[in-house]
Amino acid sequence: MTTVAAYAAPAAKAPLERTTIERRPVGEFDVLIDIKFAGICHSDIHQARDGWGGAIFPMVPGHEITGVVAEVGSGVTKFAVGDRVGVGCMVDSCRECENCRAGLEQYCLQGNVATYNARDKNGDPTYGGYSAQVVVDENFTLHIPDGLSLDAAAPLLCAGITTYSPLHHWNAGPGKKVAVVGMGGLGHMGVKIAHALGAEVTVLSQSLRKKDDGLRLGADHYYATSDPKTFEELRGTFDIILSTVSAPINLDAFLSLLRTDGALVNVGAPEEPVSLNLFSLLGGRKTLAGSGIGGIRETQEMLDFCAEHGLGAEIELIEASQINEAYERVLDSDVRYRFVIDVATI
Ligand code: NAP
Ligand code: ZN
Ligand code: ZN
């Protein structure tokens, strides 16, 4: 075991503080990664505050990890010391069920092993990227292409794949009108990726405060959902609506903005349930769907796509001592557009 520095939440709603954790020895198929950067996802906040229930403390959040390989196990074939690598939201799965075999490890029928706030196959708690090093099986490690810097690439490991996967699955592309609801960490990547895929992109944000940024990142249109006229003007407009909102939304109102056969795909994970009037789906044969992160193969495809199109995240680099302050700013929708921890400061 190796002792490494980390930032952890000691209990629900307690501030994160510096601590140490143990990492397992490097096994035959493992890579040891010197972590350089870790993004702060809103899911880190939901979990560190036990908003979803079942949290395991102390908790070291972080599932948007980039770094450099420091050591490889004797059986590792995909990575070498010095490689630039990433780790996202999962570090293992059963590898045998139909979903794992189809490259959909995120939907593993045995449940995937999350990067933190979970238990690995030995029953030990997993600890995430707010830490100096991590040991990960090579099959759950990604290559960061040369064209991407490690700091701007970190958020791609969750925010990037969580928006790329549904946009791809629901065929966002030329001739399609895509709305992205919420312009935070996920939303701003959704805008960039939908634009790069060739779709006509509209941002639906609570206000017009971030309009200039939205248009610069690739949106064609930008509307405030606080203005009731938005819902009249845009009725029946979109083929795909991707909701990234971290709080409950008015599904019926957003479904009214879909064209016939359109799909509202939700990736937000609010702590409270939402209500739905099923009539909102009947008129117009509409789909309400959800999507969770993406498989390992698709995550590599997304990283390669982002490198090809020059799509990193817009980041605000912070020191580890600023994590608690950053959490408050994310909760206030005051993030432009992802906080990334410089792990050297832990
Ligand atoms: P974020 O950076 O906080 O962005 C969320 C955005 O939603 C905010 O910037 C804000 O955008 C909007 N918003 C927040 N509160 C709102 C409210 N009360 N009403 C309306 N809009 C509101 O969070 P994130 O990291 O992108 O994560 C978003 C959600 O996705 C979280 O719930 C997270 O847990 C979840 N998530 C899911 C997956 C998955 O696999 N499905 C993966 C990662 C994250 P505006 O200021 O533009 O309105
Ligand atoms: Zn995340
Ligand atoms: Zn499986």
GROMACS .gro file of C-alpha atoms and ligand atoms in nm:
model
  396
    1MET     CA    1   0.000   0.000   0.000
    2THR     CA    2   0.109   0.356  -0.067
    3THR     CA    3   0.000   0.654   0.140
    4VAL     CA    4  -0.098   0.956  -0.070
    5ALA     CA    5  -0.223   1.307   0.003
    6ALA     CA    6  -0.590   1.375  -0.066
    7TYR     CA    7  -0.882   1.609   0.004
    8ALA     CA    8  -1.179   1.438   0.166
    9ALA     CA    9  -1.525   1.515   0.302
   10PRO     CA   10  -1.515   1.362   0.654
   11ALA     CA   11  -1.897   1.356   0.683
   12ALA     CA   12  -2.208   1.478   0.500
   13LYS     CA   13  -2.212   1.857   0.475
   14ALA     CA   14  -1.873   1.893   0.651
   15PRO     CA   15  -1.614   2.095   0.456
   16LEU     CA   16  -1.351   1.901   0.265
   17GLU     CA   17  -1.010   1.889   0.433
   18ARG     CA   18  -0.662   1.763   0.362
   19THR     CA   19  -0.593   1.405   0.465
   20THR     CA   20  -0.410   1.092   0.349
   21ILE     CA   21  -0.546   0.772   0.194
   22GLU     CA   22  -0.400   0.432   0.104
   23ARG     CA   23  -0.367   0.320  -0.257
   24ARG     CA   24  -0.343  -0.052  -0.339
   25PRO     CA   25  -0.016  -0.201  -0.473
   26VAL     CA   26   0.013  -0.195  -0.853
   27GLY     CA   27  -0.134  -0.526  -0.974
   28GLU     CA   28  -0.057  -0.714  -1.295
   29PHE     CA   29  -0.302  -0.514  -1.509
   30ASP     CA   30  -0.286  -0.186  -1.315
   31VAL     CA   31  -0.137   0.151  -1.395
   32LEU     CA   32  -0.020   0.392  -1.124
   33ILE     CA   33  -0.107   0.749  -1.223
   34ASP     CA   34   0.047   1.068  -1.088
   35ILE     CA   35  -0.266   1.283  -1.091
   36LYS     CA   36  -0.212   1.634  -1.228
   37PHE     CA   37  -0.567   1.773  -1.252
   38ALA     CA   38  -0.913   1.687  -1.119
   39GLY     CA   39  -1.233   1.858  -1.231
   40ILE     CA   40  -1.512   1.944  -0.988
   41CYS     CA   41  -1.838   1.793  -1.114
   42HIS     CA   42  -2.172   1.886  -0.956
   43SER     CA   43  -2.205   1.512  -0.880
   44ASP     CA   44  -1.911   1.555  -0.638
   45ILE     CA   45  -2.120   1.806  -0.444
   46HIS     CA   46  -2.439   1.596  -0.450
   47GLN     CA   47  -2.240   1.302  -0.308
   48ALA     CA   48  -2.010   1.484  -0.062
   49ARG     CA   49  -2.327   1.627   0.094
   50ASP     CA   50  -2.505   1.289   0.075
   51GLY     CA   51  -2.778   1.438  -0.143
   52TRP     CA   52  -2.836   1.108  -0.324
   53GLY     CA   53  -2.818   0.893  -0.007
   54GLY     CA   54  -2.589   0.600   0.072
   55ALA     CA   55  -2.267   0.803   0.085
   56ILE     CA   56  -1.949   0.642   0.219
   57PHE     CA   57  -1.730   0.866   0.440
   58PRO     CA   58  -1.462   0.980   0.446
   59MET     CA   59  -1.517   1.056   0.076
   60VAL     CA   60  -1.248   1.164  -0.171
   61PRO     CA   61  -1.449   1.291  -0.470
   62GLY     CA   62  -1.322   1.344  -0.824
   63HIS     CA   63  -1.404   1.153  -1.143
   64GLU     CA   64  -1.255   1.391  -1.397
   65ILE     CA   65  -0.893   1.287  -1.363
   66THR     CA   66  -0.591   1.349  -1.584
   67GLY     CA   67  -0.229   1.269  -1.514
   68VAL     CA   68   0.080   1.081  -1.620
   69VAL     CA   69   0.157   0.710  -1.586
   70ALA     CA   70   0.424   0.653  -1.317
   71GLU     CA   71   0.433   0.272  -1.314
   72VAL     CA   72   0.268  -0.018  -1.496
   73GLY     CA   73   0.198  -0.377  -1.389
   74SER     CA   74   0.373  -0.667  -1.564
   75GLY     CA   75   0.066  -0.755  -1.777
   76VAL     CA   76  -0.015  -0.402  -1.896
   77THR     CA   77  -0.005  -0.366  -2.275
   78LYS     CA   78  -0.198  -0.044  -2.347
   79PHE     CA   79   0.009   0.204  -2.144
   80ALA     CA   80   0.372   0.287  -2.069
   81VAL     CA   81   0.542   0.505  -1.808
   82GLY     CA   82   0.513   0.870  -1.910
   83ASP     CA   83   0.183   0.835  -2.103
   84ARG     CA   84  -0.075   1.112  -2.059
   85VAL     CA   85  -0.389   0.945  -1.929
   86GLY     CA   86  -0.736   1.004  -1.791
   87VAL     CA   87  -0.981   0.828  -1.560
   88GLY     CA   88  -1.352   0.903  -1.558
   89CYS     CA   89  -1.650   0.796  -1.350
   90MET     CA   90  -1.584   0.422  -1.325
   91VAL     CA   91  -1.285   0.203  -1.247
   92ASP     CA   92  -1.430  -0.146  -1.297
   93SER     CA   93  -1.735  -0.349  -1.400
   94CYS     CA   94  -1.822  -0.721  -1.429
   95ARG     CA   95  -1.689  -0.726  -1.791
   96GLU     CA   96  -1.915  -1.024  -1.874
   97CYS     CA   97  -2.276  -0.909  -1.885
   98GLU     CA   98  -2.442  -0.810  -2.214
   99ASN     CA   99  -2.391  -0.440  -2.145
  100CYS     CA  100  -2.022  -0.478  -2.059
  101ARG     CA  101  -1.971  -0.690  -2.371
  102ALA     CA  102  -2.142  -0.418  -2.577
  103GLY     CA  103  -1.905  -0.150  -2.444
  104LEU     CA  104  -2.174  -0.007  -2.215
  105GLU     CA  105  -1.987  -0.069  -1.889
  106GLN     CA  106  -2.169   0.225  -1.733
  107TYR     CA  107  -2.486   0.014  -1.748
  108CYS     CA  108  -2.317  -0.304  -1.616
  109LEU     CA  109  -2.591  -0.535  -1.488
  110GLN     CA  110  -2.386  -0.600  -1.173
  111GLY     CA  111  -2.336  -0.225  -1.131
  112ASN     CA  112  -2.014  -0.058  -1.235
  113VAL     CA  113  -1.755   0.030  -0.970
  114ALA     CA  114  -1.764   0.407  -0.943
  115THR     CA  115  -1.434   0.594  -0.913
  116TYR     CA  116  -1.528   0.709  -0.563
  117ASN     CA  117  -1.809   0.663  -0.312
  118ALA     CA  118  -1.833   0.295  -0.406
  119ARG     CA  119  -1.678  -0.037  -0.309
  120ASP     CA  120  -1.441  -0.232  -0.529
  121LYS     CA  121  -1.453  -0.608  -0.583
  122ASN     CA  122  -1.271  -0.661  -0.251
  123GLY     CA  123  -1.525  -0.449  -0.066
  124ASP     CA  124  -1.279  -0.163  -0.011
  125PRO     CA  125  -1.403   0.194  -0.059
  126THR     CA  126  -1.294   0.367  -0.379
  127TYR     CA  127  -1.134   0.712  -0.359
  128GLY     CA  128  -1.138   0.965  -0.643
  129GLY     CA  129  -0.921   1.223  -0.807
  130TYR     CA  130  -0.878   1.486  -0.536
  131SER     CA  131  -0.558   1.297  -0.452
  132ALA     CA  132  -0.196   1.276  -0.560
  133GLN     CA  133  -0.202   0.927  -0.714
  134VAL     CA  134  -0.447   0.656  -0.817
  135VAL     CA  135  -0.408   0.288  -0.916
  136VAL     CA  136  -0.649   0.185  -1.195
  137ASP     CA  137  -0.694  -0.122  -1.416
  138GLU     CA  138  -0.567  -0.043  -1.766
  139ASN     CA  139  -0.906  -0.130  -1.916
  140PHE     CA  140  -1.060   0.167  -1.734
  141THR     CA  141  -0.780   0.410  -1.822
  142LEU     CA  142  -0.800   0.644  -2.124
  143HIS     CA  143  -0.537   0.796  -2.351
  144ILE     CA  144  -0.534   1.177  -2.359
  145PRO     CA  145  -0.454   1.274  -2.720
  146ASP     CA  146  -0.156   1.507  -2.776
  147GLY     CA  147  -0.375   1.795  -2.894
  148LEU     CA  148  -0.544   1.835  -2.553
  149SER     CA  149  -0.383   1.997  -2.251
  150LEU     CA  150  -0.422   1.793  -1.932
  151ASP     CA  151  -0.604   2.067  -1.740
  152ALA     CA  152  -0.869   2.143  -2.005
  153ALA     CA  153  -0.904   1.770  -2.079
  154ALA     CA  154  -0.991   1.670  -1.722
  155PRO     CA  155  -1.361   1.775  -1.741
  156LEU     CA  156  -1.404   1.576  -2.061
  157LEU     CA  157  -1.383   1.255  -1.853
  158CYS     CA  158  -1.730   1.325  -1.712
  159ALA     CA  159  -1.884   1.644  -1.855
  160GLY     CA  160  -1.752   1.562  -2.204
  161ILE     CA  161  -1.867   1.202  -2.226
  162THR     CA  162  -2.199   1.264  -2.048
  163THR     CA  163  -2.299   1.511  -2.320
  164TYR     CA  164  -2.123   1.344  -2.616
  165SER     CA  165  -2.288   1.005  -2.559
  166PRO     CA  166  -2.654   1.118  -2.577
  167LEU     CA  167  -2.587   1.372  -2.853
  168HIS     CA  168  -2.435   1.092  -3.056
  169HIS     CA  169  -2.702   0.837  -2.965
  170TRP     CA  170  -2.990   1.071  -3.058
  171ASN     CA  171  -2.812   1.173  -3.380
  172ALA     CA  172  -2.734   1.539  -3.320
  173GLY     CA  173  -2.587   1.666  -3.646
  174PRO     CA  174  -2.655   1.877  -3.955
  175GLY     CA  175  -3.022   1.967  -3.995
  176LYS     CA  176  -3.101   1.895  -3.627
  177LYS     CA  177  -3.208   2.160  -3.378
  178VAL     CA  178  -3.057   2.088  -3.037
  179ALA     CA  179  -3.132   2.277  -2.715
  180VAL     CA  180  -2.899   2.253  -2.418
  181VAL     CA  181  -3.066   2.339  -2.086
  182GLY     CA  182  -2.828   2.480  -1.822
  183MET     CA  183  -2.490   2.622  -1.914
  184GLY     CA  184  -2.264   2.487  -1.641
  185GLY     CA  185  -1.995   2.220  -1.661
  186LEU     CA  186  -2.196   1.969  -1.863
  187GLY     CA  187  -2.397   2.229  -2.053
  188HIS     CA  188  -2.102   2.423  -2.191
  189MET     CA  189  -1.947   2.099  -2.321
  190GLY     CA  190  -2.285   2.005  -2.466
  191VAL     CA  191  -2.287   2.332  -2.659
  192LYS     CA  192  -1.934   2.281  -2.793
  193ILE     CA  193  -1.992   1.917  -2.891
  194ALA     CA  194  -2.337   1.969  -3.047
  195HIS     CA  195  -2.192   2.257  -3.251
  196ALA     CA  196  -1.893   2.046  -3.361
  197LEU     CA  197  -2.135   1.769  -3.464
  198GLY     CA  198  -2.300   2.022  -3.698
  199ALA     CA  199  -2.630   2.078  -3.517
  200GLU     CA  200  -2.805   2.415  -3.478
  201VAL     CA  201  -2.761   2.484  -3.108
  202THR     CA  202  -2.977   2.684  -2.867
  203VAL     CA  203  -2.891   2.744  -2.502
  204LEU     CA  204  -3.180   2.760  -2.255
  205SER     CA  205  -3.033   2.921  -1.944
  206GLN     CA  206  -3.202   3.074  -1.643
  207SER     CA  207  -3.087   3.421  -1.749
  208LEU     CA  208  -2.898   3.596  -2.028
  209ARG     CA  209  -2.593   3.655  -1.802
  210LYS     CA  210  -2.377   3.405  -1.995
  211LYS     CA  211  -2.514   3.479  -2.343
  212ASP     CA  212  -2.189   3.614  -2.491
  213ASP     CA  213  -2.000   3.308  -2.373
  214GLY     CA  214  -2.267   3.073  -2.506
  215LEU     CA  215  -2.252   3.227  -2.853
  216ARG     CA  216  -1.870   3.221  -2.845
  217LEU     CA  217  -1.868   2.852  -2.751
  218GLY     CA  218  -2.081   2.760  -3.051
  219ALA     CA  219  -2.447   2.832  -2.974
  220ASP     CA  220  -2.655   2.987  -3.254
  221HIS     CA  221  -2.927   3.115  -3.018
  222TYR     CA  222  -2.956   3.188  -2.647
  223TYR     CA  223  -3.276   3.228  -2.443
  224ALA     CA  224  -3.363   3.290  -2.079
  225THR     CA  225  -3.606   3.037  -1.928
  226SER     CA  226  -3.702   3.294  -1.664
  227ASP     CA  227  -3.883   3.481  -1.944
  228PRO     CA  228  -4.223   3.315  -2.010
  229LYS     CA  229  -4.212   3.444  -2.371
  230THR     CA  230  -3.929   3.195  -2.437
  231PHE     CA  231  -4.171   2.903  -2.399
  232GLU     CA  232  -4.424   3.064  -2.636
  233GLU     CA  233  -4.169   3.157  -2.900
  234LEU     CA  234  -3.991   2.821  -2.905
  235ARG     CA  235  -4.295   2.589  -2.885
  236GLY     CA  236  -4.249   2.284  -3.113
  237THR     CA  237  -3.893   2.379  -3.217
  238PHE     CA  238  -3.636   2.117  -3.114
  239ASP     CA  239  -3.543   1.767  -3.229
  240ILE     CA  240  -3.337   1.709  -2.914
  241ILE     CA  241  -3.337   1.883  -2.578
  242LEU     CA  242  -3.047   1.789  -2.352
  243SER     CA  243  -3.115   1.889  -1.993
  244THR     CA  244  -2.809   1.921  -1.772
  245VAL     CA  245  -2.986   2.092  -1.483
  246SER     CA  246  -2.883   1.983  -1.134
  247ALA     CA  247  -3.222   2.074  -0.981
  248PRO     CA  248  -3.577   1.958  -1.064
  249ILE     CA  249  -3.710   2.116  -1.385
  250ASN     CA  250  -4.059   2.167  -1.526
  251LEU     CA  251  -4.056   1.873  -1.768
  252ASP     CA  252  -4.397   1.959  -1.914
  253ALA     CA  253  -4.279   2.306  -2.012
  254PHE     CA  254  -3.961   2.177  -2.179
  255LEU     CA  255  -4.146   1.893  -2.356
  256SER     CA  256  -4.369   2.156  -2.519
  257LEU     CA  257  -4.058   2.287  -2.697
  258LEU     CA  258  -4.004   1.956  -2.885
  259ARG     CA  259  -4.111   1.892  -3.242
  260THR     CA  260  -4.315   1.582  -3.324
  261ASP     CA  261  -4.096   1.276  -3.253
  262GLY     CA  262  -3.846   1.489  -3.063
  263ALA     CA  263  -3.663   1.366  -2.754
  264LEU     CA  264  -3.592   1.533  -2.423
  265VAL     CA  265  -3.283   1.360  -2.287
  266ASN     CA  266  -3.213   1.427  -1.922
  267VAL     CA  267  -2.864   1.390  -1.779
  268GLY     CA  268  -2.913   1.607  -1.468
  269ALA     CA  269  -2.930   1.416  -1.139
  270PRO     CA  270  -3.131   1.631  -0.897
  271GLU     CA  271  -3.171   1.519  -0.537
  272GLU     CA  272  -3.552   1.541  -0.547
  273PRO     CA  273  -3.802   1.365  -0.779
  274VAL     CA  274  -3.976   1.556  -1.057
  275SER     CA  275  -4.337   1.538  -1.171
  276LEU     CA  276  -4.463   1.477  -1.522
  277ASN     CA  277  -4.803   1.511  -1.689
  278LEU     CA  278  -4.803   1.217  -1.934
  279PHE     CA  279  -5.016   1.418  -2.177
  280SER     CA  280  -4.697   1.615  -2.245
  281LEU     CA  281  -4.567   1.309  -2.433
  282LEU     CA  282  -4.885   1.203  -2.614
  283GLY     CA  283  -4.933   1.506  -2.836
  284GLY     CA  284  -4.641   1.480  -3.073
  285ARG     CA  285  -4.522   1.123  -3.000
  286LYS     CA  286  -4.244   1.260  -2.784
  287THR     CA  287  -3.970   1.073  -2.599
  288LEU     CA  288  -3.848   1.141  -2.249
  289ALA     CA  289  -3.513   0.968  -2.199
  290GLY     CA  290  -3.211   0.961  -1.972
  291SER     CA  291  -2.844   0.890  -2.024
  292GLY     CA  292  -2.555   0.809  -1.790
  293ILE     CA  293  -2.192   0.898  -1.868
  294GLY     CA  294  -2.063   0.667  -2.147
  295GLY     CA  295  -1.870   0.342  -2.199
  296ILE     CA  296  -1.493   0.320  -2.207
  297ARG     CA  297  -1.469   0.278  -2.585
  298GLU     CA  298  -1.702   0.572  -2.642
  299THR     CA  299  -1.508   0.783  -2.391
  300GLN     CA  300  -1.189   0.730  -2.593
  301GLU     CA  301  -1.383   0.814  -2.911
  302MET     CA  302  -1.505   1.136  -2.743
  303LEU     CA  303  -1.151   1.233  -2.635
  304ASP     CA  304  -1.024   1.177  -2.991
  305PHE     CA  305  -1.318   1.378  -3.131
  306CYS     CA  306  -1.251   1.666  -2.890
  307ALA     CA  307  -0.879   1.666  -2.980
  308GLU     CA  308  -0.962   1.669  -3.352
  309HIS     CA  309  -1.200   1.963  -3.306
  310GLY     CA  310  -0.988   2.149  -3.049
  311LEU     CA  311  -1.253   2.115  -2.778
  312GLY     CA  312  -1.121   2.144  -2.425
  313ALA     CA  313  -1.332   2.262  -2.133
  314GLU     CA  314  -1.341   2.628  -2.029
  315ILE     CA  315  -1.178   2.602  -1.689
  316GLU     CA  316  -1.097   2.800  -1.379
  317LEU     CA  317  -0.786   2.642  -1.226
  318ILE     CA  318  -0.790   2.645  -0.845
  319GLU     CA  319  -0.572   2.533  -0.558
  320ALA     CA  320  -0.697   2.252  -0.335
  321SER     CA  321  -0.756   2.496  -0.049
  322GLN     CA  322  -1.026   2.663  -0.263
  323ILE     CA  323  -1.241   2.349  -0.310
  324ASN     CA  324  -1.505   2.441  -0.052
  325GLU     CA  325  -1.540   2.791  -0.195
  326ALA     CA  326  -1.566   2.643  -0.546
  327TYR     CA  327  -1.849   2.413  -0.430
  328GLU     CA  328  -2.047   2.718  -0.314
  329ARG     CA  329  -1.995   2.890  -0.646
  330VAL     CA  330  -2.112   2.582  -0.839
  331LEU     CA  331  -2.426   2.573  -0.621
  332ASP     CA  332  -2.486   2.939  -0.709
  333SER     CA  333  -2.457   2.860  -1.086
  334ASP     CA  334  -2.149   3.083  -1.075
  335VAL     CA  335  -1.905   2.851  -1.251
  336ARG     CA  336  -1.730   2.954  -1.574
  337TYR     CA  337  -1.748   2.670  -1.668
  338ARG     CA  338  -1.559   2.404  -1.474
  339PHE     CA  339  -1.339   2.432  -1.169
  340VAL     CA  340  -1.027   2.219  -1.204
  341ILE     CA  341  -0.801   2.146  -0.908
  342ASP     CA  342  -0.426   2.176  -0.958
  343VAL     CA  343  -0.346   1.853  -0.775
  344ALA     CA  344   0.012   1.965  -0.705
  345THR     CA  345  -0.141   2.198  -0.441
  346ILE     CA  346  -0.299   1.916  -0.236
  347NAP     P1  347  -2.329   2.270  -1.296
  347NAP     O1  348  -2.196   2.304  -1.350
  347NAP     O2  349  -2.371   2.320  -1.165
  347NAP     O3  350  -2.436   2.310  -1.410
  347NAP     C1  351  -2.575   2.297  -1.388
  347NAP     C2  352  -2.645   2.416  -1.455
  347NAP     O4  353  -2.785   2.396  -1.438
  347NAP     C3  354  -2.616   2.549  -1.389
  347NAP     O5  355  -2.499   2.609  -1.437
  347NAP     C4  356  -2.739   2.628  -1.427
  347NAP     O6  357  -2.725   2.676  -1.560
  347NAP     C5  358  -2.850   2.523  -1.427
  347NAP     N1  359  -2.925   2.525  -1.300
  347NAP     C6  360  -2.877   2.506  -1.175
  347NAP     N2  361  -2.976   2.514  -1.084
  347NAP     C7  362  -3.089   2.540  -1.154
  347NAP     C8  363  -3.225   2.558  -1.117
  347NAP     N3  364  -3.264   2.554  -0.988
  347NAP     N4  365  -3.315   2.581  -1.216
  347NAP     C9  366  -3.276   2.585  -1.344
  347NAP     N5  367  -3.149   2.569  -1.385
  347NAP    C10  368  -3.057   2.547  -1.291
  347NAP     O7  369  -2.344   2.109  -1.286
  347NAP     P2  370  -2.283   1.996  -1.380
  347NAP     O8  371  -2.155   1.950  -1.321
  347NAP     O9  372  -2.290   2.039  -1.520
  347NAP    O10  373  -2.387   1.878  -1.353
  347NAP    C11  374  -2.524   1.895  -1.386
  347NAP    C12  375  -2.606   1.780  -1.334
  347NAP    O11  376  -2.573   1.662  -1.408
  347NAP    C13  377  -2.582   1.744  -1.188
  347NAP    O12  378  -2.705   1.707  -1.128
  347NAP    C14  379  -2.489   1.626  -1.196
  347NAP    O13  380  -2.496   1.543  -1.082
  347NAP    C15  381  -2.545   1.556  -1.317
  347NAP     N6  382  -2.453   1.464  -1.386
  347NAP    C16  383  -2.507   1.356  -1.445
  347NAP    C17  384  -2.427   1.270  -1.517
  347NAP    C18  385  -2.485   1.154  -1.588
  347NAP    O14  386  -2.413   1.057  -1.616
  347NAP     N7  387  -2.612   1.159  -1.626
  347NAP    C19  388  -2.289   1.294  -1.526
  347NAP    C20  389  -2.238   1.408  -1.466
  347NAP    C21  390  -2.320   1.493  -1.396
  347NAP     P3  391  -2.774   2.824  -1.604
  347NAP    O15  392  -2.704   2.917  -1.509
  347NAP    O16  393  -2.728   2.833  -1.744
  347NAP    O17  394  -2.923   2.826  -1.590
  348ZN      ZN  395  -1.942   1.396  -1.308
  349ZN      ZN  396  -2.125  -0.600  -1.657
   0.00000   0.00000   0.00000
